[in-house]
CSV table of N, CA and C in Angstrom, one decimal:
chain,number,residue,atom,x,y,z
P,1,UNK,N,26.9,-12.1,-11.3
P,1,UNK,CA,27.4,-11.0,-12.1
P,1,UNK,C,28.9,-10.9,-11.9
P,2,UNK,N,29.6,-10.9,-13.0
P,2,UNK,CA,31.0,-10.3,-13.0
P,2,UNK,C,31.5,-9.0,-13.0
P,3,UNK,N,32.2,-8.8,-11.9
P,3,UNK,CA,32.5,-7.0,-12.3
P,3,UNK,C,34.4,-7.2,-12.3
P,4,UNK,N,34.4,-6.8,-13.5
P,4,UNK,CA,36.0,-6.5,-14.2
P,4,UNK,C,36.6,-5.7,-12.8
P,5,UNK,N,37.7,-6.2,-12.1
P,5,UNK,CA,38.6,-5.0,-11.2
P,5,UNK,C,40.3,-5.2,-11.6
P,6,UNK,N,40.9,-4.2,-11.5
P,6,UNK,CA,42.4,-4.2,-11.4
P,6,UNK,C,42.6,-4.2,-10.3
P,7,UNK,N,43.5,-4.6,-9.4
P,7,UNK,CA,44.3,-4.6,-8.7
P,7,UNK,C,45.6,-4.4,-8.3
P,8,UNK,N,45.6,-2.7,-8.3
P,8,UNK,CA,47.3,-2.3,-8.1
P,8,UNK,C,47.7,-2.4,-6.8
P,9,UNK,N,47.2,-2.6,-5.8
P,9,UNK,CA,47.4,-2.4,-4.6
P,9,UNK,C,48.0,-4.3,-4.3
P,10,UNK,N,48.4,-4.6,-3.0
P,10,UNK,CA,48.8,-6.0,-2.5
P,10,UNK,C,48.3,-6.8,-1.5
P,11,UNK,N,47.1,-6.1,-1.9
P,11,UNK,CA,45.8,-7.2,-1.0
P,11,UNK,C,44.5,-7.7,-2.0
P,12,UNK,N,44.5,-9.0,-1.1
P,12,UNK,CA,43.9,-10.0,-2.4
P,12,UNK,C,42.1,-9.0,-2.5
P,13,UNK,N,41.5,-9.8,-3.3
P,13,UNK,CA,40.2,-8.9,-4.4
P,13,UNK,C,39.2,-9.3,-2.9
P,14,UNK,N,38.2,-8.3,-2.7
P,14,UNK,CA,37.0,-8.4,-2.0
P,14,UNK,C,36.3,-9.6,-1.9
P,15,UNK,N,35.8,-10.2,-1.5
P,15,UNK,CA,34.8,-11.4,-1.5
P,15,UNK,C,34.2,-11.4,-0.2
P,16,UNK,N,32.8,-12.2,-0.1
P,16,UNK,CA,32.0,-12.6,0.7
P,16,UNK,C,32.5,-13.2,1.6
P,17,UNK,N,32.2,-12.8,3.0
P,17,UNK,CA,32.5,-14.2,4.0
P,17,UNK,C,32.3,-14.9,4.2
P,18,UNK,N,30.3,-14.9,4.2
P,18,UNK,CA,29.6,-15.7,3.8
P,18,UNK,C,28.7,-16.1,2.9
P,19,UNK,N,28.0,-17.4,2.5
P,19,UNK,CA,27.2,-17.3,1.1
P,19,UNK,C,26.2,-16.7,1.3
P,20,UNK,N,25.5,-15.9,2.1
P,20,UNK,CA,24.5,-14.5,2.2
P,20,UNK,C,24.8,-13.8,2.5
P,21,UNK,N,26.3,-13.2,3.0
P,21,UNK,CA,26.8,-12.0,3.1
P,21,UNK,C,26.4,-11.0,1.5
P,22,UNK,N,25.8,-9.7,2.1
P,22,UNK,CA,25.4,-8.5,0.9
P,22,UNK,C,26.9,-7.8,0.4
P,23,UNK,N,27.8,-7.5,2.2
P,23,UNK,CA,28.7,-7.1,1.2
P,23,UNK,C,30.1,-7.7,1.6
P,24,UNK,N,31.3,-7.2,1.1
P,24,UNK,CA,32.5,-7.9,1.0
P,24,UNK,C,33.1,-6.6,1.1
P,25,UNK,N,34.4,-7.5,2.2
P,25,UNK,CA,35.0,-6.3,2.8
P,25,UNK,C,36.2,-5.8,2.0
P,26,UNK,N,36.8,-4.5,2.1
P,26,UNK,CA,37.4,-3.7,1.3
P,26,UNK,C,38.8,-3.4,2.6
P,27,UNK,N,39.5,-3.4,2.0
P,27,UNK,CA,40.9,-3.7,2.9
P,27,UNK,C,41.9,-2.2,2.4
P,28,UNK,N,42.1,-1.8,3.3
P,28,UNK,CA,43.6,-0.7,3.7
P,28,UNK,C,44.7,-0.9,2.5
P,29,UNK,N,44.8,-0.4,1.4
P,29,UNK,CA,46.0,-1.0,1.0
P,29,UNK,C,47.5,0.1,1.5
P,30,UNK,N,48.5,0.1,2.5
P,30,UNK,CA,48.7,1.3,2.8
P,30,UNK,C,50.2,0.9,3.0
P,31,UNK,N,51.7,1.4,2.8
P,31,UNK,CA,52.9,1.5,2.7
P,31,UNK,C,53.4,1.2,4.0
P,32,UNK,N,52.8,2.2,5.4
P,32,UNK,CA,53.3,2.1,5.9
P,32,UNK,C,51.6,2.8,7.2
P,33,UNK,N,51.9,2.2,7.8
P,33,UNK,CA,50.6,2.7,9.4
P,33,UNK,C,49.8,3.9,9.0
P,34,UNK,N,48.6,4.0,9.5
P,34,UNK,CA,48.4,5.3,9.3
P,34,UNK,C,47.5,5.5,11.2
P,35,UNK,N,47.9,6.8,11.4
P,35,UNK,CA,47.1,7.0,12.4
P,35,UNK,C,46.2,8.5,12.7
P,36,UNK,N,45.0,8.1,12.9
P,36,UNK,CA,43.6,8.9,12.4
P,36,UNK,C,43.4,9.0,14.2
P,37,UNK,N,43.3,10.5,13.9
P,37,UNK,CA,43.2,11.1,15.5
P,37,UNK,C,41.9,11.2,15.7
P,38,UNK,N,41.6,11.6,16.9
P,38,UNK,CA,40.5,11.9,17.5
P,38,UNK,C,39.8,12.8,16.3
P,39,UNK,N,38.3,12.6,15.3
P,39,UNK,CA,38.2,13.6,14.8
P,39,UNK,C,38.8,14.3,13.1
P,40,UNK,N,39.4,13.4,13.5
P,40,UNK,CA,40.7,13.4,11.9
P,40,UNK,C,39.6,12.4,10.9
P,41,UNK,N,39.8,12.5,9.5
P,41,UNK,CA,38.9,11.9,8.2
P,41,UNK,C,40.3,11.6,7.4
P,42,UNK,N,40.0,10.6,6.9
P,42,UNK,CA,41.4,10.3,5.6
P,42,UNK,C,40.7,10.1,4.5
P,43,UNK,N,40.9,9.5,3.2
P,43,UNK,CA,41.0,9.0,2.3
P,43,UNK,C,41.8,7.5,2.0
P,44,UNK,N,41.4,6.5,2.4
P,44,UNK,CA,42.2,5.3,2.6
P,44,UNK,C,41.9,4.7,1.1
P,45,UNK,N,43.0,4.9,0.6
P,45,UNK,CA,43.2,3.8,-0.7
P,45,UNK,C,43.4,2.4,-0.5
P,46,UNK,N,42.5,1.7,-1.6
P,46,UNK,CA,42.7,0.3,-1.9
P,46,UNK,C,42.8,-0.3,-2.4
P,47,UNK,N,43.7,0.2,-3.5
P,47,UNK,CA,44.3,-0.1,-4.9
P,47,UNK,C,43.6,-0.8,-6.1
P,48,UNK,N,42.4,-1.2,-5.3
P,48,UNK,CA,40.7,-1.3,-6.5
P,48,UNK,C,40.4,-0.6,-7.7
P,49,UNK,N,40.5,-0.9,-8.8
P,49,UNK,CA,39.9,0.0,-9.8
P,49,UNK,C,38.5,-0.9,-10.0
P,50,UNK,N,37.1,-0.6,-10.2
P,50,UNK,CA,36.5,-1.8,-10.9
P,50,UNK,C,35.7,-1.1,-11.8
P,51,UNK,N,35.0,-1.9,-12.6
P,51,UNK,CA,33.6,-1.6,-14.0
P,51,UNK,C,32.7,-2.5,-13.8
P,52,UNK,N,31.7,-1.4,-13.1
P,52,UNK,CA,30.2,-2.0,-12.6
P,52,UNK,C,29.5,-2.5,-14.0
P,53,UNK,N,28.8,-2.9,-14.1
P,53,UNK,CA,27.8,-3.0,-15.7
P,53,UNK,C,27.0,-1.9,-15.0
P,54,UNK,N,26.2,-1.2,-16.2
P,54,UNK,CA,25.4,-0.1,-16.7
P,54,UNK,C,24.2,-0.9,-15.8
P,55,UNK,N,23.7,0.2,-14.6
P,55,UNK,CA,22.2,0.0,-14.3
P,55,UNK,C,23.0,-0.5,-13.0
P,56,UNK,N,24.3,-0.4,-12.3
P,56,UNK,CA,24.5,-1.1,-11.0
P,56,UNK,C,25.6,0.3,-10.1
P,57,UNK,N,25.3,0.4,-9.0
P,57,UNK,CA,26.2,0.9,-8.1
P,57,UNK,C,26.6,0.1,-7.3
P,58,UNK,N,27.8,0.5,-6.6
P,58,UNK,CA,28.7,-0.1,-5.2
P,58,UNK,C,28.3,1.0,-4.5
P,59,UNK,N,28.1,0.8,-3.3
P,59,UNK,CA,27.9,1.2,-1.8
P,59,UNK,C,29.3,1.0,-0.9
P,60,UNK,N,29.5,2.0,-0.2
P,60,UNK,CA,30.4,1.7,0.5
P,60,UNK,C,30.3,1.6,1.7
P,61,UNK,N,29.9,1.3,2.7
P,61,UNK,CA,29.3,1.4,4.1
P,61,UNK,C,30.5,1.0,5.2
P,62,UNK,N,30.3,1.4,6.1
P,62,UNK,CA,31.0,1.0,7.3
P,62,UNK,C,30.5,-0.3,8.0
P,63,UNK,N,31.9,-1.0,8.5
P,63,UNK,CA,32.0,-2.1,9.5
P,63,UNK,C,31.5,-2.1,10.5
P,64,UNK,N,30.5,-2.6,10.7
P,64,UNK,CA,30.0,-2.3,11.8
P,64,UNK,C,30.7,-3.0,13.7
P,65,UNK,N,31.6,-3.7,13.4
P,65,UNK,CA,32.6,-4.1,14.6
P,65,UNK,C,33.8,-3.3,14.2
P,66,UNK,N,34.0,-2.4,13.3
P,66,UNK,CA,35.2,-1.4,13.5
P,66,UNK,C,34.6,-0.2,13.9
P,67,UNK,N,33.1,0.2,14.3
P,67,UNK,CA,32.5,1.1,14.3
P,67,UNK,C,32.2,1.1,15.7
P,68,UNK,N,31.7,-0.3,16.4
P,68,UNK,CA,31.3,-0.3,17.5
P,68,UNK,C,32.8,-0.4,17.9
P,69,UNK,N,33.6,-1.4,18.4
P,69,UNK,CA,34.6,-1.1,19.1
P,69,UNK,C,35.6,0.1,19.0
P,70,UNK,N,35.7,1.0,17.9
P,70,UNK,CA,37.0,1.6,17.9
P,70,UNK,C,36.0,3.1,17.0
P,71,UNK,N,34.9,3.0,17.2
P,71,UNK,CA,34.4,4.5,16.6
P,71,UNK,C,35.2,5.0,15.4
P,72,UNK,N,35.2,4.1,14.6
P,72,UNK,CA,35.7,4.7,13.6
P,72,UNK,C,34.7,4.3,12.3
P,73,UNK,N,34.5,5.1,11.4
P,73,UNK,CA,33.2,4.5,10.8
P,73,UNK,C,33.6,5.8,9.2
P,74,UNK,N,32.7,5.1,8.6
P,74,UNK,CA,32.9,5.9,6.7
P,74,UNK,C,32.4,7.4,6.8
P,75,UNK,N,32.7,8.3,6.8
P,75,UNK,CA,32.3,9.6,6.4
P,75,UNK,C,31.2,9.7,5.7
P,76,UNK,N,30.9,9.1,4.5
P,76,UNK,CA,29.7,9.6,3.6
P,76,UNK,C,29.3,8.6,3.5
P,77,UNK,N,28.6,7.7,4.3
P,77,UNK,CA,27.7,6.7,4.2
P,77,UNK,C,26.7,6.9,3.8
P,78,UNK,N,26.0,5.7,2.9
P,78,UNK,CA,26.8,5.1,1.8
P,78,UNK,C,27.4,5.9,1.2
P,79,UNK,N,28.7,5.9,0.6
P,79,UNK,CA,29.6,6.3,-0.4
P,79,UNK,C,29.0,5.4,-1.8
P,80,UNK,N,28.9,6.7,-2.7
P,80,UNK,CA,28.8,5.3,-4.2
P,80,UNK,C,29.3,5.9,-5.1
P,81,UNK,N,29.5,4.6,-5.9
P,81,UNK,CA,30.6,4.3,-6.6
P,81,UNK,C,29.7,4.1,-8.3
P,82,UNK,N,30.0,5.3,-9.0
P,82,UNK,CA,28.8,4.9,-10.3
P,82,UNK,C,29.4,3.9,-11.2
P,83,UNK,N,29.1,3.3,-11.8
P,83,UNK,CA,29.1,2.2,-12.8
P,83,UNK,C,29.9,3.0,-14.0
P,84,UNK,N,30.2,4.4,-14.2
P,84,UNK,CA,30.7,4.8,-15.6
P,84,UNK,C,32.6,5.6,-14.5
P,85,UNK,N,32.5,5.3,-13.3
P,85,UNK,CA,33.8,5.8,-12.4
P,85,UNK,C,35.0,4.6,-12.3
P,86,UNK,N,35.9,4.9,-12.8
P,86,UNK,CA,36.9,4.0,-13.5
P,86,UNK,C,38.2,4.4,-12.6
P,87,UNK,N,38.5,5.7,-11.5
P,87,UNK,CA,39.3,6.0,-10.4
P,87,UNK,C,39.1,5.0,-9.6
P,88,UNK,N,40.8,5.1,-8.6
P,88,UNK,CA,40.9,3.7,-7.5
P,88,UNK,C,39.7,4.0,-6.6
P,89,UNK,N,39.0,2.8,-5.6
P,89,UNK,CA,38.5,3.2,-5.0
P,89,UNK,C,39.1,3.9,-3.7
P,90,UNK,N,38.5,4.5,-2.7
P,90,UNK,CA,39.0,4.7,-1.7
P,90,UNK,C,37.7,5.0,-0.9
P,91,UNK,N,37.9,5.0,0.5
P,91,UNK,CA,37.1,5.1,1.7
P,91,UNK,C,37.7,6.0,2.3
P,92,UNK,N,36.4,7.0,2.7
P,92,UNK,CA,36.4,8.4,3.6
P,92,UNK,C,36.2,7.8,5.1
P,93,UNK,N,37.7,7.5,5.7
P,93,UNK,CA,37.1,7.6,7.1
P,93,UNK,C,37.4,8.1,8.1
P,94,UNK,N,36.6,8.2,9.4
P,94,UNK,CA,36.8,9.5,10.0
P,94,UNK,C,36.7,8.2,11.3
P,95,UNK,N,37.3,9.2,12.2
P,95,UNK,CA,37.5,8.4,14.0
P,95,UNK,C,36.6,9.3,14.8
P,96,UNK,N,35.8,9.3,15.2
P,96,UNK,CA,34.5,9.4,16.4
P,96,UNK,C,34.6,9.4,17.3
P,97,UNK,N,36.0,7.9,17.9
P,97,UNK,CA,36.5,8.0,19.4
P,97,UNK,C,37.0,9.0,20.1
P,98,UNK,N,37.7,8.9,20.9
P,98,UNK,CA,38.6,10.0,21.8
P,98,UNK,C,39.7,9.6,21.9
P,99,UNK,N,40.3,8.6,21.3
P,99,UNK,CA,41.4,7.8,20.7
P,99,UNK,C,42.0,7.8,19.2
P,100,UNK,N,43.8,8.0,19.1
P,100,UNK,CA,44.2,8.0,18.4
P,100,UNK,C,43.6,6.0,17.9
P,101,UNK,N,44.0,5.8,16.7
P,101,UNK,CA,43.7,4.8,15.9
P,101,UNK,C,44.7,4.6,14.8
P,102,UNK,N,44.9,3.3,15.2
P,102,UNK,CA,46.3,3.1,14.1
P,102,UNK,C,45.7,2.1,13.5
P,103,UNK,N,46.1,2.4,11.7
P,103,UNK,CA,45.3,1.6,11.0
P,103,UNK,C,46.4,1.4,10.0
P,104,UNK,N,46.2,-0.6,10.1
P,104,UNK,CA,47.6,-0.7,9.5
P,104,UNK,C,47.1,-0.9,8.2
P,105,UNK,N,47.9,-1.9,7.3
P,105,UNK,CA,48.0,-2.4,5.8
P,105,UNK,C,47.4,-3.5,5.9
P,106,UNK,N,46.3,-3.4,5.1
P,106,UNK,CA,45.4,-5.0,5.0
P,106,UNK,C,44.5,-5.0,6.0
P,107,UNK,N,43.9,-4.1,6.7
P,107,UNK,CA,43.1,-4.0,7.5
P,107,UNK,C,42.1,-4.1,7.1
P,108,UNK,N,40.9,-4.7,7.4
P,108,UNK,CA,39.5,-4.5,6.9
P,108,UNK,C,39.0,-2.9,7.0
P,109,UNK,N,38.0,-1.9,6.4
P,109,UNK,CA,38.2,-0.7,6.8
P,109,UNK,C,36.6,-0.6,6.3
P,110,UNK,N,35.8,-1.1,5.3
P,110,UNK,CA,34.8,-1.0,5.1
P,110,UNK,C,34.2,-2.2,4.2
P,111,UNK,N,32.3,-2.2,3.7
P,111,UNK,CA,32.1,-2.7,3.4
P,111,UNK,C,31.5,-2.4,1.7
P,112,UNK,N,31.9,-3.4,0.4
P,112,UNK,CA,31.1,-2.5,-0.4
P,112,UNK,C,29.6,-3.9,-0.7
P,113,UNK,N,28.7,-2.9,-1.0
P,113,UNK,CA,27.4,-3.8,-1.3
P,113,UNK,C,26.9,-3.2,-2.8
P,114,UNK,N,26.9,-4.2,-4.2
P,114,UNK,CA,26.8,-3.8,-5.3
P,114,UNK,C,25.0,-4.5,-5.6
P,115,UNK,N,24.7,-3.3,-6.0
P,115,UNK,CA,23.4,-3.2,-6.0
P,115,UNK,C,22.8,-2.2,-7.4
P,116,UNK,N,21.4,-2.7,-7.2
P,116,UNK,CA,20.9,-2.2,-8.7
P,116,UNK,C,20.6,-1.0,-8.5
P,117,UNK,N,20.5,-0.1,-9.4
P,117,UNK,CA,19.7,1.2,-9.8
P,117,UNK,C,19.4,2.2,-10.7
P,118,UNK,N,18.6,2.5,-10.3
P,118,UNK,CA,17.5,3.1,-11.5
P,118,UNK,C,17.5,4.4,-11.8
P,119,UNK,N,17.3,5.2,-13.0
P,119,UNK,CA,17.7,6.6,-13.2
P,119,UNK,C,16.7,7.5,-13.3
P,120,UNK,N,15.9,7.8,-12.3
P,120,UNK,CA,14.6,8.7,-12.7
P,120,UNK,C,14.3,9.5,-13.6
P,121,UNK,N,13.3,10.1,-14.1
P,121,UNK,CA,13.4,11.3,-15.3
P,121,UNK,C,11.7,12.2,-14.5
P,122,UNK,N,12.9,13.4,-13.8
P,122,UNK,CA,11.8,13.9,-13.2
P,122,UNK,C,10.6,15.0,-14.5
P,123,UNK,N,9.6,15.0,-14.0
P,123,UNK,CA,8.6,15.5,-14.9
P,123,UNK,C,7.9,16.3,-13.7
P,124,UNK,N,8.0,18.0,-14.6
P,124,UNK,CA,7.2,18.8,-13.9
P,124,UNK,C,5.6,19.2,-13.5
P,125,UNK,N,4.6,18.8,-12.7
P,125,UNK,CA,3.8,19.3,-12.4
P,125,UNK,C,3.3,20.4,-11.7
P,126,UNK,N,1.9,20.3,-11.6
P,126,UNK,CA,1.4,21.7,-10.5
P,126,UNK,C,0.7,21.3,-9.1
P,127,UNK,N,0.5,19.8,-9.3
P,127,UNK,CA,0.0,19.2,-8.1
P,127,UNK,C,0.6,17.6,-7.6
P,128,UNK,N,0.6,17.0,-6.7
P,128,UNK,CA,1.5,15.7,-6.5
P,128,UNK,C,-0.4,15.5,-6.0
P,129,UNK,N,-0.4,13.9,-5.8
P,129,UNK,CA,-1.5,13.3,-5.7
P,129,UNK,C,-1.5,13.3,-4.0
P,130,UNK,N,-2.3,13.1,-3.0
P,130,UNK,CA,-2.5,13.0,-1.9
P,130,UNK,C,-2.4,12.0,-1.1
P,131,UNK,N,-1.6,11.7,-0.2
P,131,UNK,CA,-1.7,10.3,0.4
P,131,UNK,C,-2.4,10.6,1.9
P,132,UNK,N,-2.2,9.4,2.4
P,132,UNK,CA,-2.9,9.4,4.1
P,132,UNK,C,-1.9,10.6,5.2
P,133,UNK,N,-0.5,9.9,4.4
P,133,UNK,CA,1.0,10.7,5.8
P,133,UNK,C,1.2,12.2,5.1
P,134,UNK,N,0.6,12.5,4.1
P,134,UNK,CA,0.8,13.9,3.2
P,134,UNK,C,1.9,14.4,3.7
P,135,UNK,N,2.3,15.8,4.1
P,135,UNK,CA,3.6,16.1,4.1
P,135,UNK,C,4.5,16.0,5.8
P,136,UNK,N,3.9,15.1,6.3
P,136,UNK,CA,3.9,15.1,7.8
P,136,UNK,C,5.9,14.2,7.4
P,137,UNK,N,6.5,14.3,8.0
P,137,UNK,CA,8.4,14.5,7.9
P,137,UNK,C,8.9,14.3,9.2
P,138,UNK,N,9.8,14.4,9.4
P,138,UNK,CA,10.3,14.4,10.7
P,138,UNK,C,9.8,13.7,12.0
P,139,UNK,N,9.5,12.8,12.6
P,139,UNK,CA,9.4,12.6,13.7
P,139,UNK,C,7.6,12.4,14.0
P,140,UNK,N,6.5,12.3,12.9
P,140,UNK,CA,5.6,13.2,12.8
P,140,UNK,C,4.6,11.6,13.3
P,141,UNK,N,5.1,10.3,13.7
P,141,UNK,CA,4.6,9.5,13.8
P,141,UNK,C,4.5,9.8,15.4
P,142,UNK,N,4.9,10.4,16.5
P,142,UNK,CA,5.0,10.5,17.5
P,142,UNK,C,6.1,9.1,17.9
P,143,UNK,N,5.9,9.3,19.6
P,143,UNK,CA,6.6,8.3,20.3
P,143,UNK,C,5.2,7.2,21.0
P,144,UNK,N,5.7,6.3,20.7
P,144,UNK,CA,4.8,5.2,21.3
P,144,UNK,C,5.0,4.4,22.1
């Protein structure tokens, strides 16, 4: 699938690392350092504009080796991105650690995974049908 992106920012276009990698990393596009305190959330621009085709979202998910070593991880995970949203992208990230975090230009910072989806059309009833787990939620499997 082709997805149309501009690129205003000065870091090259997202791609795979590997030929089964789901998603492709999304990079810092940033002027000058930024540093995200203990606790602190940004908005990290990445000078991405793109146009999903009709019936597709982007996901935005966190790195999971910028999350494990340095607690820093996406705010609204998944973040998505609808197919008719034509604004730069950017990533909500927030620092976890107990360490300031200096995050320069061109840094890897998240991951996006473009994926299908579907539009429900909910319809009102007076009864839902019955399953085995009925409305059992939370935790309701016990510990085994």
């Amino acid at each position: 699938m082709e997805i149309k992106v501009v690129n205003k920012g000065h870091q090259p276009l997202p791609q795979y690392a590997t030929p089964q990698s789901a998603g492709m990393d999304l990079r810092a596009n940033l002027d000058t350092p930024i540093t995200l305190r203990p606790m602190e959330r940004r908005l990290i621009p990445t000078g991405l504009y793109i146009a999903l085709p009709p019936g597709y979202e982007a996901q935005v998910r966190p790195r999971s080796g910028l999350a494990l070593k340095k607690g820093i991880t996406v705010l609204n995970s998944p973040g998505t991105i609808d197919a008719d949203y034509r604004g730069e992208i950017g990533v909500l990230l927030i620092n976890l650690s107990q360490d300031d975090f200096m995050l320069n230009d061109g840094e890897r910072i998240a991951q996006m995974v473009v994926a299908r989806c579907e539009q429900g059309q909910f319809l009102s009833v007076d009864a839902l049908d019955e399953t085995i787990r009925g409305e059992g939620g939370y935790g309701h499997t016990g510990v085994k």
